[in-house]
mmCIF file with all atom_site columns, C-alpha atoms in Angstrom:
data_model
loop_
_atom_site.group_PDB
_atom_site.id
_atom_site.type_symbol
_atom_site.label_atom_id
_atom_site.label_alt_id
_atom_site.label_comp_id
_atom_site.label_asym_id
_atom_site.label_entity_id
_atom_site.label_seq_id
_atom_site.pdbx_PDB_ins_code
_atom_site.Cartn_x
_atom_site.Cartn_y
_atom_site.Cartn_z
_atom_site.occupancy
_atom_site.B_iso_or_equiv
_atom_site.pdbx_formal_charge
_atom_site.auth_seq_id
_atom_site.auth_comp_id
_atom_site.auth_asym_id
_atom_site.auth_atom_id
_atom_site.pdbx_PDB_model_num
ATOM 1   C CA . ASP A 1 1   ? 6.915   -22.540 -23.540 1.00 60.00 ? 1   ASP A CA 1
ATOM 2   C CA . ALA A 1 2   ? 10.539  -23.558 -23.844 1.00 67.00 ? 2   ALA A CA 1
ATOM 3   C CA . LYS A 1 3   ? 11.579  -25.711 -20.572 1.00 87.00 ? 3   LYS A CA 1
ATOM 4   C CA . THR A 1 4   ? 14.863  -25.817 -18.956 1.00 94.00 ? 4   THR A CA 1
ATOM 5   C CA . THR A 1 5   ? 17.015  -28.841 -17.516 1.00 95.00 ? 5   THR A CA 1
ATOM 6   C CA . GLN A 1 6   ? 19.372  -27.910 -14.717 1.00 97.00 ? 6   GLN A CA 1
ATOM 7   C CA . PRO A 1 7   ? 21.312  -30.166 -12.533 1.00 97.00 ? 7   PRO A CA 1
ATOM 8   C CA . PRO A 1 8   ? 19.673  -30.271 -9.148  1.00 97.00 ? 8   PRO A CA 1
ATOM 9   C CA . SER A 1 9   ? 23.009  -29.446 -7.130  1.00 98.00 ? 9   SER A CA 1
ATOM 10  C CA . MET A 1 10  ? 26.540  -28.397 -7.352  1.00 98.00 ? 10  MET A CA 1
ATOM 11  C CA . ASP A 1 11  ? 29.222  -27.673 -5.124  1.00 97.00 ? 11  ASP A CA 1
ATOM 12  C CA . CYS A 1 12  ? 31.948  -25.254 -5.725  1.00 97.00 ? 12  CYS A CA 1
ATOM 13  C CA . ALA A 1 13  ? 35.514  -24.302 -3.368  1.00 97.00 ? 13  ALA A CA 1
ATOM 14  C CA . GLU A 1 14  ? 35.391  -20.636 -2.490  1.00 97.00 ? 14  GLU A CA 1
ATOM 15  C CA . GLY A 1 15  ? 37.668  -18.599 -4.797  1.00 97.00 ? 15  GLY A CA 1
ATOM 16  C CA . ARG A 1 16  ? 37.139  -20.911 -7.897  1.00 97.00 ? 16  ARG A CA 1
ATOM 17  C CA . ALA A 1 17  ? 34.820  -20.554 -10.911 1.00 97.00 ? 17  ALA A CA 1
ATOM 18  C CA . ALA A 1 18  ? 31.168  -21.976 -10.753 1.00 98.00 ? 18  ALA A CA 1
ATOM 19  C CA . ASN A 1 19  ? 29.934  -22.890 -13.889 1.00 98.00 ? 19  ASN A CA 1
ATOM 20  C CA . LEU A 1 20  ? 26.189  -23.781 -13.857 1.00 98.00 ? 20  LEU A CA 1
ATOM 21  C CA . PRO A 1 21  ? 24.865  -25.398 -17.025 1.00 98.00 ? 21  PRO A CA 1
ATOM 22  C CA . CYS A 1 22  ? 21.485  -25.127 -18.303 1.00 97.00 ? 22  CYS A CA 1
ATOM 23  C CA . ASN A 1 23  ? 19.798  -26.881 -21.327 1.00 96.00 ? 23  ASN A CA 1
ATOM 24  C CA . HIS A 1 24  ? 16.810  -25.195 -23.124 1.00 94.00 ? 24  HIS A CA 1
ATOM 25  C CA . SER A 1 25  ? 16.659  -27.221 -26.391 1.00 91.00 ? 25  SER A CA 1
ATOM 26  C CA . THR A 1 26  ? 13.116  -26.173 -27.237 1.00 89.00 ? 26  THR A CA 1
ATOM 27  C CA . ILE A 1 27  ? 13.884  -22.435 -26.987 1.00 89.00 ? 27  ILE A CA 1
ATOM 28  C CA . SER A 1 28  ? 12.566  -20.552 -29.864 1.00 85.00 ? 28  SER A CA 1
ATOM 29  C CA . GLY A 1 29  ? 14.334  -17.979 -32.116 1.00 80.00 ? 29  GLY A CA 1
ATOM 30  C CA . ASN A 1 30  ? 13.644  -14.702 -30.302 1.00 81.00 ? 30  ASN A CA 1
ATOM 31  C CA . GLU A 1 31  ? 13.487  -16.284 -26.646 1.00 86.00 ? 31  GLU A CA 1
ATOM 32  C CA . TYR A 1 32  ? 15.709  -14.790 -24.197 1.00 90.00 ? 32  TYR A CA 1
ATOM 33  C CA . VAL A 1 33  ? 17.211  -16.729 -21.479 1.00 93.00 ? 33  VAL A CA 1
ATOM 34  C CA . TYR A 1 34  ? 17.436  -15.170 -17.915 1.00 95.00 ? 34  TYR A CA 1
ATOM 35  C CA . TRP A 1 35  ? 19.366  -16.298 -14.795 1.00 97.00 ? 35  TRP A CA 1
ATOM 36  C CA . TYR A 1 36  ? 17.987  -15.470 -11.370 1.00 98.00 ? 36  TYR A CA 1
ATOM 37  C CA . ARG A 1 37  ? 19.556  -16.672 -8.136  1.00 98.00 ? 37  ARG A CA 1
ATOM 38  C CA . GLN A 1 38  ? 17.300  -17.013 -4.678  1.00 98.00 ? 38  GLN A CA 1
ATOM 39  C CA . ILE A 1 39  ? 19.384  -17.170 -1.421  1.00 95.00 ? 39  ILE A CA 1
ATOM 40  C CA . HIS A 1 40  ? 17.451  -19.025 1.019   1.00 88.00 ? 40  HIS A CA 1
ATOM 41  C CA . SER A 1 41  ? 13.956  -17.176 1.991   1.00 84.00 ? 41  SER A CA 1
ATOM 42  C CA . GLN A 1 42  ? 14.752  -13.978 -0.020  1.00 93.00 ? 42  GLN A CA 1
ATOM 43  C CA . GLY A 1 43  ? 13.438  -12.630 -3.298  1.00 96.00 ? 43  GLY A CA 1
ATOM 44  C CA . PRO A 1 44  ? 15.016  -13.670 -6.279  1.00 97.00 ? 44  PRO A CA 1
ATOM 45  C CA . GLN A 1 45  ? 17.616  -11.644 -7.444  1.00 97.00 ? 45  GLN A CA 1
ATOM 46  C CA . TYR A 1 46  ? 18.229  -11.232 -11.201 1.00 96.00 ? 46  TYR A CA 1
ATOM 47  C CA . ILE A 1 47  ? 21.881  -11.699 -12.565 1.00 97.00 ? 47  ILE A CA 1
ATOM 48  C CA . ILE A 1 48  ? 21.685  -11.505 -16.342 1.00 97.00 ? 48  ILE A CA 1
ATOM 49  C CA . HIS A 1 49  ? 20.083  -12.599 -19.729 1.00 95.00 ? 49  HIS A CA 1
ATOM 50  C CA . GLY A 1 50  ? 20.978  -13.154 -23.067 1.00 94.00 ? 50  GLY A CA 1
ATOM 51  C CA . LEU A 1 51  ? 19.558  -14.078 -26.494 1.00 92.00 ? 51  LEU A CA 1
ATOM 52  C CA . LYS A 1 52  ? 22.557  -15.292 -28.881 1.00 90.00 ? 52  LYS A CA 1
ATOM 53  C CA . ASN A 1 53  ? 25.756  -13.579 -27.917 1.00 86.00 ? 53  ASN A CA 1
ATOM 54  C CA . ASN A 1 54  ? 27.876  -14.243 -24.823 1.00 94.00 ? 54  ASN A CA 1
ATOM 55  C CA . GLU A 1 55  ? 27.053  -11.667 -22.047 1.00 96.00 ? 55  GLU A CA 1
ATOM 56  C CA . THR A 1 56  ? 29.252  -10.289 -18.916 1.00 97.00 ? 56  THR A CA 1
ATOM 57  C CA . ASN A 1 57  ? 28.112  -7.834  -16.038 1.00 96.00 ? 57  ASN A CA 1
ATOM 58  C CA . GLU A 1 58  ? 29.463  -7.281  -12.988 1.00 95.00 ? 58  GLU A CA 1
ATOM 59  C CA . MET A 1 59  ? 27.955  -10.347 -11.146 1.00 95.00 ? 59  MET A CA 1
ATOM 60  C CA . ALA A 1 60  ? 28.573  -13.349 -14.261 1.00 98.00 ? 60  ALA A CA 1
ATOM 61  C CA . SER A 1 61  ? 29.043  -14.320 -17.535 1.00 98.00 ? 61  SER A CA 1
ATOM 62  C CA . LEU A 1 62  ? 26.724  -15.928 -19.558 1.00 98.00 ? 62  LEU A CA 1
ATOM 63  C CA . ILE A 1 63  ? 27.644  -18.362 -22.447 1.00 97.00 ? 63  ILE A CA 1
ATOM 64  C CA . ILE A 1 64  ? 25.122  -19.340 -25.286 1.00 96.00 ? 64  ILE A CA 1
ATOM 65  C CA . THR A 1 65  ? 25.954  -22.186 -27.471 1.00 95.00 ? 65  THR A CA 1
ATOM 66  C CA . GLU A 1 66  ? 25.907  -21.111 -31.050 1.00 94.00 ? 66  GLU A CA 1
ATOM 67  C CA . ASP A 1 67  ? 22.664  -23.477 -31.512 1.00 93.00 ? 67  ASP A CA 1
ATOM 68  C CA . ARG A 1 68  ? 20.978  -21.751 -28.629 1.00 93.00 ? 68  ARG A CA 1
ATOM 69  C CA . LYS A 1 69  ? 20.067  -25.366 -27.142 1.00 94.00 ? 69  LYS A CA 1
ATOM 70  C CA . SER A 1 70  ? 22.310  -24.749 -23.895 1.00 96.00 ? 70  SER A CA 1
ATOM 71  C CA . SER A 1 71  ? 23.971  -22.040 -21.896 1.00 97.00 ? 71  SER A CA 1
ATOM 72  C CA . THR A 1 72  ? 26.429  -21.873 -18.976 1.00 98.00 ? 72  THR A CA 1
ATOM 73  C CA . LEU A 1 73  ? 26.374  -19.363 -16.117 1.00 98.00 ? 73  LEU A CA 1
ATOM 74  C CA . ILE A 1 74  ? 29.580  -18.408 -14.878 1.00 98.00 ? 74  ILE A CA 1
ATOM 75  C CA . LEU A 1 75  ? 30.583  -16.843 -11.620 1.00 98.00 ? 75  LEU A CA 1
ATOM 76  C CA . PRO A 1 76  ? 34.314  -16.365 -12.048 1.00 97.00 ? 76  PRO A CA 1
ATOM 77  C CA . HIS A 1 77  ? 35.429  -16.187 -8.215  1.00 96.00 ? 77  HIS A CA 1
ATOM 78  C CA . ALA A 1 78  ? 32.570  -17.737 -5.640  1.00 97.00 ? 78  ALA A CA 1
ATOM 79  C CA . THR A 1 79  ? 32.279  -16.642 -2.747  1.00 97.00 ? 79  THR A CA 1
ATOM 80  C CA . LEU A 1 80  ? 30.497  -18.154 0.499   1.00 97.00 ? 80  LEU A CA 1
ATOM 81  C CA . ARG A 1 81  ? 27.548  -15.700 -0.166  1.00 96.00 ? 81  ARG A CA 1
ATOM 82  C CA . ASP A 1 82  ? 27.079  -17.015 -3.445  1.00 97.00 ? 82  ASP A CA 1
ATOM 83  C CA . THR A 1 83  ? 25.471  -19.999 -2.107  1.00 98.00 ? 83  THR A CA 1
ATOM 84  C CA . ALA A 1 84  ? 21.907  -19.967 -3.296  1.00 98.00 ? 84  ALA A CA 1
ATOM 85  C CA . VAL A 1 85  ? 19.653  -21.676 -5.950  1.00 98.00 ? 85  VAL A CA 1
ATOM 86  C CA . TYR A 1 86  ? 20.300  -20.475 -9.464  1.00 98.00 ? 86  TYR A CA 1
ATOM 87  C CA . TYR A 1 87  ? 17.358  -20.752 -11.831 1.00 97.00 ? 87  TYR A CA 1
ATOM 88  C CA . CYS A 1 88  ? 17.888  -20.666 -15.548 1.00 97.00 ? 88  CYS A CA 1
ATOM 89  C CA . ILE A 1 89  ? 14.438  -19.359 -17.041 1.00 94.00 ? 89  ILE A CA 1
ATOM 90  C CA . VAL A 1 90  ? 13.477  -19.169 -20.473 1.00 90.00 ? 90  VAL A CA 1
ATOM 91  C CA . ARG A 1 91  ? 10.539  -16.728 -20.510 1.00 78.00 ? 91  ARG A CA 1
ATOM 92  C CA . ALA A 1 92  ? 6.756   -17.470 -20.892 1.00 72.00 ? 92  ALA A CA 1
ATOM 93  C CA . ARG A 1 93  ? 4.748   -15.174 -23.269 1.00 70.00 ? 93  ARG A CA 1
ATOM 94  C CA . TYR A 1 94  ? 1.802   -13.884 -22.033 1.00 66.00 ? 94  TYR A CA 1
ATOM 95  C CA . SER A 1 95  ? 0.358   -11.332 -24.246 1.00 66.00 ? 95  SER A CA 1
ATOM 96  C CA . ASN A 1 96  ? 1.490   -9.802  -27.819 1.00 62.00 ? 96  ASN A CA 1
ATOM 97  C CA . SER A 1 97  ? 5.137   -8.562  -25.964 1.00 55.00 ? 97  SER A CA 1
ATOM 98  C CA . GLY A 1 98  ? 4.417   -9.088  -22.542 1.00 66.00 ? 98  GLY A CA 1
ATOM 99  C CA . TYR A 1 99  ? 6.443   -11.848 -20.506 1.00 77.00 ? 99  TYR A CA 1
ATOM 100 C CA . ALA A 1 100 ? 6.193   -13.943 -17.176 1.00 82.00 ? 100 ALA A CA 1
ATOM 101 C CA . LEU A 1 101 ? 8.927   -15.708 -15.942 1.00 88.00 ? 101 LEU A CA 1
ATOM 102 C CA . ASN A 1 102 ? 8.359   -19.588 -15.649 1.00 86.00 ? 102 ASN A CA 1
ATOM 103 C CA . PHE A 1 103 ? 10.569  -20.968 -13.159 1.00 91.00 ? 103 PHE A CA 1
ATOM 104 C CA . GLY A 1 104 ? 12.018  -24.440 -12.907 1.00 90.00 ? 104 GLY A CA 1
ATOM 105 C CA . LYS A 1 105 ? 13.517  -26.266 -10.006 1.00 92.00 ? 105 LYS A CA 1
ATOM 106 C CA . GLY A 1 106 ? 16.802  -24.409 -10.448 1.00 96.00 ? 106 GLY A CA 1
ATOM 107 C CA . THR A 1 107 ? 20.363  -25.718 -9.337  1.00 98.00 ? 107 THR A CA 1
ATOM 108 C CA . SER A 1 108 ? 21.299  -25.407 -5.500  1.00 97.00 ? 108 SER A CA 1
ATOM 109 C CA . LEU A 1 109 ? 24.983  -24.404 -5.539  1.00 98.00 ? 109 LEU A CA 1
ATOM 110 C CA . LEU A 1 110 ? 27.053  -24.850 -2.522  1.00 98.00 ? 110 LEU A CA 1
ATOM 111 C CA . VAL A 1 111 ? 30.176  -22.900 -2.066  1.00 98.00 ? 111 VAL A CA 1
ATOM 112 C CA . THR A 1 112 ? 32.405  -24.246 0.324   1.00 97.00 ? 112 THR A CA 1
ATOM 113 C CA . PRO A 1 113 ? 35.563  -22.761 2.241   1.00 96.00 ? 113 PRO A CA 1
ATOM 114 C CA . ASP B 2 1   ? 18.050  1.674   -8.172  1.00 63.00 ? 1   ASP B CA 1
ATOM 115 C CA . THR B 2 2   ? 16.033  -1.564  -8.891  1.00 70.00 ? 2   THR B CA 1
ATOM 116 C CA . GLU B 2 3   ? 14.110  -1.743  -5.416  1.00 92.00 ? 3   GLU B CA 1
ATOM 117 C CA . VAL B 2 4   ? 10.850  -3.275  -4.866  1.00 97.00 ? 4   VAL B CA 1
ATOM 118 C CA . THR B 2 5   ? 9.422   -3.021  -1.330  1.00 97.00 ? 5   THR B CA 1
ATOM 119 C CA . GLN B 2 6   ? 7.192   -5.300  0.402   1.00 98.00 ? 6   GLN B CA 1
ATOM 120 C CA . THR B 2 7   ? 5.176   -5.111  3.656   1.00 97.00 ? 7   THR B CA 1
ATOM 121 C CA . PRO B 2 8   ? 4.909   -6.821  5.796   1.00 97.00 ? 8   PRO B CA 1
ATOM 122 C CA . LYS B 2 9   ? 8.111   -9.085  6.174   1.00 97.00 ? 9   LYS B CA 1
ATOM 123 C CA . HIS B 2 10  ? 5.818   -11.436 8.100   1.00 97.00 ? 10  HIS B CA 1
ATOM 124 C CA . LEU B 2 11  ? 2.272   -12.044 8.641   1.00 97.00 ? 11  LEU B CA 1
ATOM 125 C CA . VAL B 2 12  ? 0.349   -14.536 10.532  1.00 96.00 ? 12  VAL B CA 1
ATOM 126 C CA . MET B 2 13  ? -3.508  -15.090 10.021  1.00 94.00 ? 13  MET B CA 1
ATOM 127 C CA . GLY B 2 14  ? -6.519  -17.108 11.143  1.00 92.00 ? 14  GLY B CA 1
ATOM 128 C CA . MET B 2 15  ? -8.689  -18.547 8.613   1.00 91.00 ? 15  MET B CA 1
ATOM 129 C CA . THR B 2 16  ? -11.246 -15.795 9.282   1.00 90.00 ? 16  THR B CA 1
ATOM 130 C CA . ASN B 2 17  ? -9.075  -12.625 9.155   1.00 91.00 ? 17  ASN B CA 1
ATOM 131 C CA . LYS B 2 18  ? -8.833  -10.295 6.301   1.00 95.00 ? 18  LYS B CA 1
ATOM 132 C CA . LYS B 2 19  ? -5.433  -8.852  5.648   1.00 96.00 ? 19  LYS B CA 1
ATOM 133 C CA . SER B 2 20  ? -3.545  -7.224  2.721   1.00 97.00 ? 20  SER B CA 1
ATOM 134 C CA . LEU B 2 21  ? -0.132  -7.514  1.470   1.00 98.00 ? 21  LEU B CA 1
ATOM 135 C CA . LYS B 2 22  ? 1.370   -4.308  0.006   1.00 98.00 ? 22  LYS B CA 1
ATOM 136 C CA . CYS B 2 23  ? 4.130   -4.068  -2.656  1.00 98.00 ? 23  CYS B CA 1
ATOM 137 C CA . GLU B 2 24  ? 5.776   -0.691  -3.702  1.00 98.00 ? 24  GLU B CA 1
ATOM 138 C CA . GLN B 2 25  ? 8.370   0.206   -6.669  1.00 97.00 ? 25  GLN B CA 1
ATOM 139 C CA . HIS B 2 26  ? 9.294   3.742   -7.824  1.00 92.00 ? 26  HIS B CA 1
ATOM 140 C CA . MET B 2 27  ? 11.484  2.563   -11.019 1.00 94.00 ? 27  MET B CA 1
ATOM 141 C CA . GLY B 2 28  ? 8.575   3.904   -13.208 1.00 93.00 ? 28  GLY B CA 1
ATOM 142 C CA . HIS B 2 29  ? 7.860   0.150   -14.068 1.00 93.00 ? 29  HIS B CA 1
ATOM 143 C CA . ARG B 2 30  ? 4.426   -0.667  -15.584 1.00 92.00 ? 30  ARG B CA 1
ATOM 144 C CA . ALA B 2 31  ? 4.010   -4.163  -15.228 1.00 92.00 ? 31  ALA B CA 1
ATOM 145 C CA . MET B 2 32  ? 3.800   -5.608  -11.729 1.00 94.00 ? 32  MET B CA 1
ATOM 146 C CA . TYR B 2 33  ? 3.395   -9.439  -10.492 1.00 94.00 ? 33  TYR B CA 1
ATOM 147 C CA . TRP B 2 34  ? 2.048   -11.418 -7.805  1.00 96.00 ? 34  TRP B CA 1
ATOM 148 C CA . TYR B 2 35  ? 4.351   -14.881 -7.388  1.00 96.00 ? 35  TYR B CA 1
ATOM 149 C CA . LYS B 2 36  ? 3.621   -17.706 -4.555  1.00 97.00 ? 36  LYS B CA 1
ATOM 150 C CA . GLN B 2 37  ? 6.572   -19.835 -3.269  1.00 97.00 ? 37  GLN B CA 1
ATOM 151 C CA . LYS B 2 38  ? 5.935   -22.966 -1.344  1.00 96.00 ? 38  LYS B CA 1
ATOM 152 C CA . ALA B 2 39  ? 8.863   -24.267 0.932   1.00 93.00 ? 39  ALA B CA 1
ATOM 153 C CA . LYS B 2 40  ? 11.468  -25.783 -1.366  1.00 92.00 ? 40  LYS B CA 1
ATOM 154 C CA . LYS B 2 41  ? 9.659   -25.208 -4.602  1.00 94.00 ? 41  LYS B CA 1
ATOM 155 C CA . PRO B 2 42  ? 10.038  -22.587 -7.268  1.00 94.00 ? 42  PRO B CA 1
ATOM 156 C CA . PRO B 2 43  ? 8.064   -19.187 -7.291  1.00 95.00 ? 43  PRO B CA 1
ATOM 157 C CA . GLU B 2 44  ? 4.873   -19.724 -9.165  1.00 94.00 ? 44  GLU B CA 1
ATOM 158 C CA . LEU B 2 45  ? 2.962   -16.764 -10.912 1.00 92.00 ? 45  LEU B CA 1
ATOM 159 C CA . MET B 2 46  ? -0.588  -15.685 -9.449  1.00 94.00 ? 46  MET B CA 1
ATOM 160 C CA . PHE B 2 47  ? -1.288  -12.371 -11.091 1.00 93.00 ? 47  PHE B CA 1
ATOM 161 C CA . VAL B 2 48  ? 0.067   -10.045 -13.620 1.00 91.00 ? 48  VAL B CA 1
ATOM 162 C CA . TYR B 2 49  ? -0.759  -6.421  -13.879 1.00 92.00 ? 49  TYR B CA 1
ATOM 163 C CA . SER B 2 50  ? 0.079   -4.336  -17.031 1.00 90.00 ? 50  SER B CA 1
ATOM 164 C CA . TYR B 2 51  ? -0.402  -0.405  -17.031 1.00 90.00 ? 51  TYR B CA 1
ATOM 165 C CA . GLU B 2 52  ? -2.968  -1.252  -14.054 1.00 91.00 ? 52  GLU B CA 1
ATOM 166 C CA . LYS B 2 53  ? -4.947  -3.608  -15.545 1.00 90.00 ? 53  LYS B CA 1
ATOM 167 C CA . LEU B 2 54  ? -4.889  -7.342  -14.745 1.00 90.00 ? 54  LEU B CA 1
ATOM 168 C CA . SER B 2 55  ? -3.813  -9.032  -17.645 1.00 85.00 ? 55  SER B CA 1
ATOM 169 C CA . ILE B 2 56  ? -2.971  -12.588 -16.129 1.00 83.00 ? 56  ILE B CA 1
ATOM 170 C CA . ASN B 2 57  ? -4.720  -14.645 -13.557 1.00 84.00 ? 57  ASN B CA 1
ATOM 171 C CA . GLU B 2 58  ? -3.599  -18.034 -13.285 1.00 84.00 ? 58  GLU B CA 1
ATOM 172 C CA . SER B 2 59  ? -6.445  -19.383 -12.093 1.00 87.00 ? 59  SER B CA 1
ATOM 173 C CA . VAL B 2 60  ? -5.922  -18.224 -8.306  1.00 94.00 ? 60  VAL B CA 1
ATOM 174 C CA . PRO B 2 61  ? -8.786  -18.719 -5.813  1.00 94.00 ? 61  PRO B CA 1
ATOM 175 C CA . SER B 2 62  ? -11.030 -15.874 -5.063  1.00 94.00 ? 62  SER B CA 1
ATOM 176 C CA . ARG B 2 63  ? -9.887  -15.699 -1.860  1.00 95.00 ? 63  ARG B CA 1
ATOM 177 C CA . PHE B 2 64  ? -7.004  -13.978 -3.489  1.00 97.00 ? 64  PHE B CA 1
ATOM 178 C CA . SER B 2 65  ? -7.828  -10.452 -4.622  1.00 96.00 ? 65  SER B CA 1
ATOM 179 C CA . PRO B 2 66  ? -5.212  -8.424  -6.355  1.00 96.00 ? 66  PRO B CA 1
ATOM 180 C CA . GLU B 2 67  ? -5.626  -4.463  -6.817  1.00 97.00 ? 67  GLU B CA 1
ATOM 181 C CA . CYS B 2 68  ? -3.172  -2.181  -8.506  1.00 96.00 ? 68  CYS B CA 1
ATOM 182 C CA . PRO B 2 69  ? -4.467  1.489   -7.219  1.00 95.00 ? 69  PRO B CA 1
ATOM 183 C CA . ASN B 2 70  ? -1.621  3.263   -9.378  1.00 93.00 ? 70  ASN B CA 1
ATOM 184 C CA . SER B 2 71  ? 1.338   2.479   -11.389 1.00 90.00 ? 71  SER B CA 1
ATOM 185 C CA . SER B 2 72  ? 3.596   2.284   -8.249  1.00 96.00 ? 72  SER B CA 1
ATOM 186 C CA . LEU B 2 73  ? 1.400   0.124   -5.772  1.00 97.00 ? 73  LEU B CA 1
ATOM 187 C CA . LEU B 2 74  ? 0.402   -3.553  -5.770  1.00 97.00 ? 74  LEU B CA 1
ATOM 188 C CA . ASN B 2 75  ? -1.666  -4.917  -3.192  1.00 98.00 ? 75  ASN B CA 1
ATOM 189 C CA . LEU B 2 76  ? -2.933  -8.534  -2.318  1.00 98.00 ? 76  LEU B CA 1
ATOM 190 C CA . HIS B 2 77  ? -6.051  -8.953  -0.260  1.00 98.00 ? 77  HIS B CA 1
ATOM 191 C CA . LEU B 2 78  ? -6.487  -11.942 1.634   1.00 97.00 ? 78  LEU B CA 1
ATOM 192 C CA . HIS B 2 79  ? -9.705  -13.538 3.102   1.00 95.00 ? 79  HIS B CA 1
ATOM 193 C CA . ALA B 2 80  ? -10.591 -16.657 4.480   1.00 94.00 ? 80  ALA B CA 1
ATOM 194 C CA . LEU B 2 81  ? -7.377  -18.300 3.677   1.00 94.00 ? 81  LEU B CA 1
ATOM 195 C CA . GLN B 2 82  ? -6.516  -21.998 4.210   1.00 95.00 ? 82  GLN B CA 1
ATOM 196 C CA . PRO B 2 83  ? -3.323  -23.353 6.004   1.00 96.00 ? 83  PRO B CA 1
ATOM 197 C CA . GLU B 2 84  ? -2.120  -24.921 2.654   1.00 96.00 ? 84  GLU B CA 1
ATOM 198 C CA . ASP B 2 85  ? -1.626  -21.001 1.687   1.00 97.00 ? 85  ASP B CA 1
ATOM 199 C CA . SER B 2 86  ? 0.996   -20.434 4.136   1.00 97.00 ? 86  SER B CA 1
ATOM 200 C CA . ALA B 2 87  ? 3.956   -19.346 1.629   1.00 97.00 ? 87  ALA B CA 1
ATOM 201 C CA . LEU B 2 88  ? 6.196   -16.889 0.959   1.00 98.00 ? 88  LEU B CA 1
ATOM 202 C CA . TYR B 2 89  ? 4.430   -14.262 -1.663  1.00 98.00 ? 89  TYR B CA 1
ATOM 203 C CA . LEU B 2 90  ? 6.725   -12.418 -3.917  1.00 98.00 ? 90  LEU B CA 1
ATOM 204 C CA . CYS B 2 91  ? 6.143   -9.136  -5.999  1.00 98.00 ? 91  CYS B CA 1
ATOM 205 C CA . ALA B 2 92  ? 7.891   -8.075  -8.894  1.00 96.00 ? 92  ALA B CA 1
ATOM 206 C CA . SER B 2 93  ? 8.074   -5.366  -11.432 1.00 95.00 ? 93  SER B CA 1
ATOM 207 C CA . SER B 2 94  ? 9.530   -4.507  -14.754 1.00 93.00 ? 94  SER B CA 1
ATOM 208 C CA . GLN B 2 95  ? 9.172   -2.003  -17.488 1.00 90.00 ? 95  GLN B CA 1
ATOM 209 C CA . GLY B 2 96  ? 6.264   -3.738  -19.132 1.00 85.00 ? 96  GLY B CA 1
ATOM 210 C CA . GLU B 2 97  ? 4.596   -4.638  -22.613 1.00 76.00 ? 97  GLU B CA 1
ATOM 211 C CA . GLY B 2 98  ? 6.723   -3.431  -25.622 1.00 73.00 ? 98  GLY B CA 1
ATOM 212 C CA . VAL B 2 99  ? 10.121  -3.887  -23.899 1.00 75.00 ? 99  VAL B CA 1
ATOM 213 C CA . ILE B 2 100 ? 12.250  -6.367  -25.893 1.00 75.00 ? 100 ILE B CA 1
ATOM 214 C CA . ALA B 2 101 ? 14.440  -7.963  -22.970 1.00 75.00 ? 101 ALA B CA 1
ATOM 215 C CA . ASP B 2 102 ? 11.839  -6.794  -20.099 1.00 84.00 ? 102 ASP B CA 1
ATOM 216 C CA . THR B 2 103 ? 13.742  -7.747  -16.780 1.00 91.00 ? 103 THR B CA 1
ATOM 217 C CA . GLN B 2 104 ? 11.767  -8.510  -13.493 1.00 93.00 ? 104 GLN B CA 1
ATOM 218 C CA . TYR B 2 105 ? 13.118  -7.327  -10.397 1.00 95.00 ? 105 TYR B CA 1
ATOM 219 C CA . PHE B 2 106 ? 11.591  -8.542  -7.129  1.00 97.00 ? 106 PHE B CA 1
ATOM 220 C CA . GLY B 2 107 ? 10.836  -7.644  -3.764  1.00 97.00 ? 107 GLY B CA 1
ATOM 221 C CA . PRO B 2 108 ? 11.885  -9.881  -0.635  1.00 97.00 ? 108 PRO B CA 1
ATOM 222 C CA . GLY B 2 109 ? 8.614   -11.394 -0.213  1.00 97.00 ? 109 GLY B CA 1
ATOM 223 C CA . THR B 2 110 ? 6.154   -11.691 2.903   1.00 98.00 ? 110 THR B CA 1
ATOM 224 C CA . ARG B 2 111 ? 6.352   -14.594 4.818   1.00 97.00 ? 111 ARG B CA 1
ATOM 225 C CA . LEU B 2 112 ? 2.629   -15.483 5.206   1.00 97.00 ? 112 LEU B CA 1
ATOM 226 C CA . THR B 2 113 ? 1.693   -18.222 8.020   1.00 97.00 ? 113 THR B CA 1
ATOM 227 C CA . VAL B 2 114 ? -2.205  -19.043 8.088   1.00 96.00 ? 114 VAL B CA 1
ATOM 228 C CA . LEU B 2 115 ? -3.308  -20.798 11.538  1.00 94.00 ? 115 LEU B CA 1
#
């Protein structure tokens, strides 16, 4: 199963872009990269996922390098409510077509006023 | 709507009690999951149900007994737990096998304290 490496913590000023990096150098060709976040004591919240191309939705953008060995989650205008632990996950396969999530330690993002 | 509900929000139980955690989703998802999260640790997978059948048991002790009565409902029956089982128990659901980019959606969790 592909593993991910993230910095343990990051700070970001409110209103600025938060760029959260993730390394997944052992990712295989058909594995997706997923991002979730978890605000203190709540359930993880799905943010975005991607395979090869860059992706954008109403919450964030995901930039995946051409070799797919790393990615960056971008929160374009961070707010205090974005303070959370952010998990970059390459899914672990459990059957011919089913997947479970293999959470790493994540990045604790602190957005400051 | 991507809502997964879990009850109760909080549960305190003694080591001899029997209790159950409940999870429900009405998104038509066919895969449902239980995760356990200890304080300051990431969630860890416990069980996976696919089309109402148990497809993964991650070597979880038998004092945890999952049940999937129908495609919308997932229970976790608890019996003779230990204090070290105190944790946040998270339920998730997804469309299930055969979906290329299958996305899991989580409930808010049940905070369990075993005395």
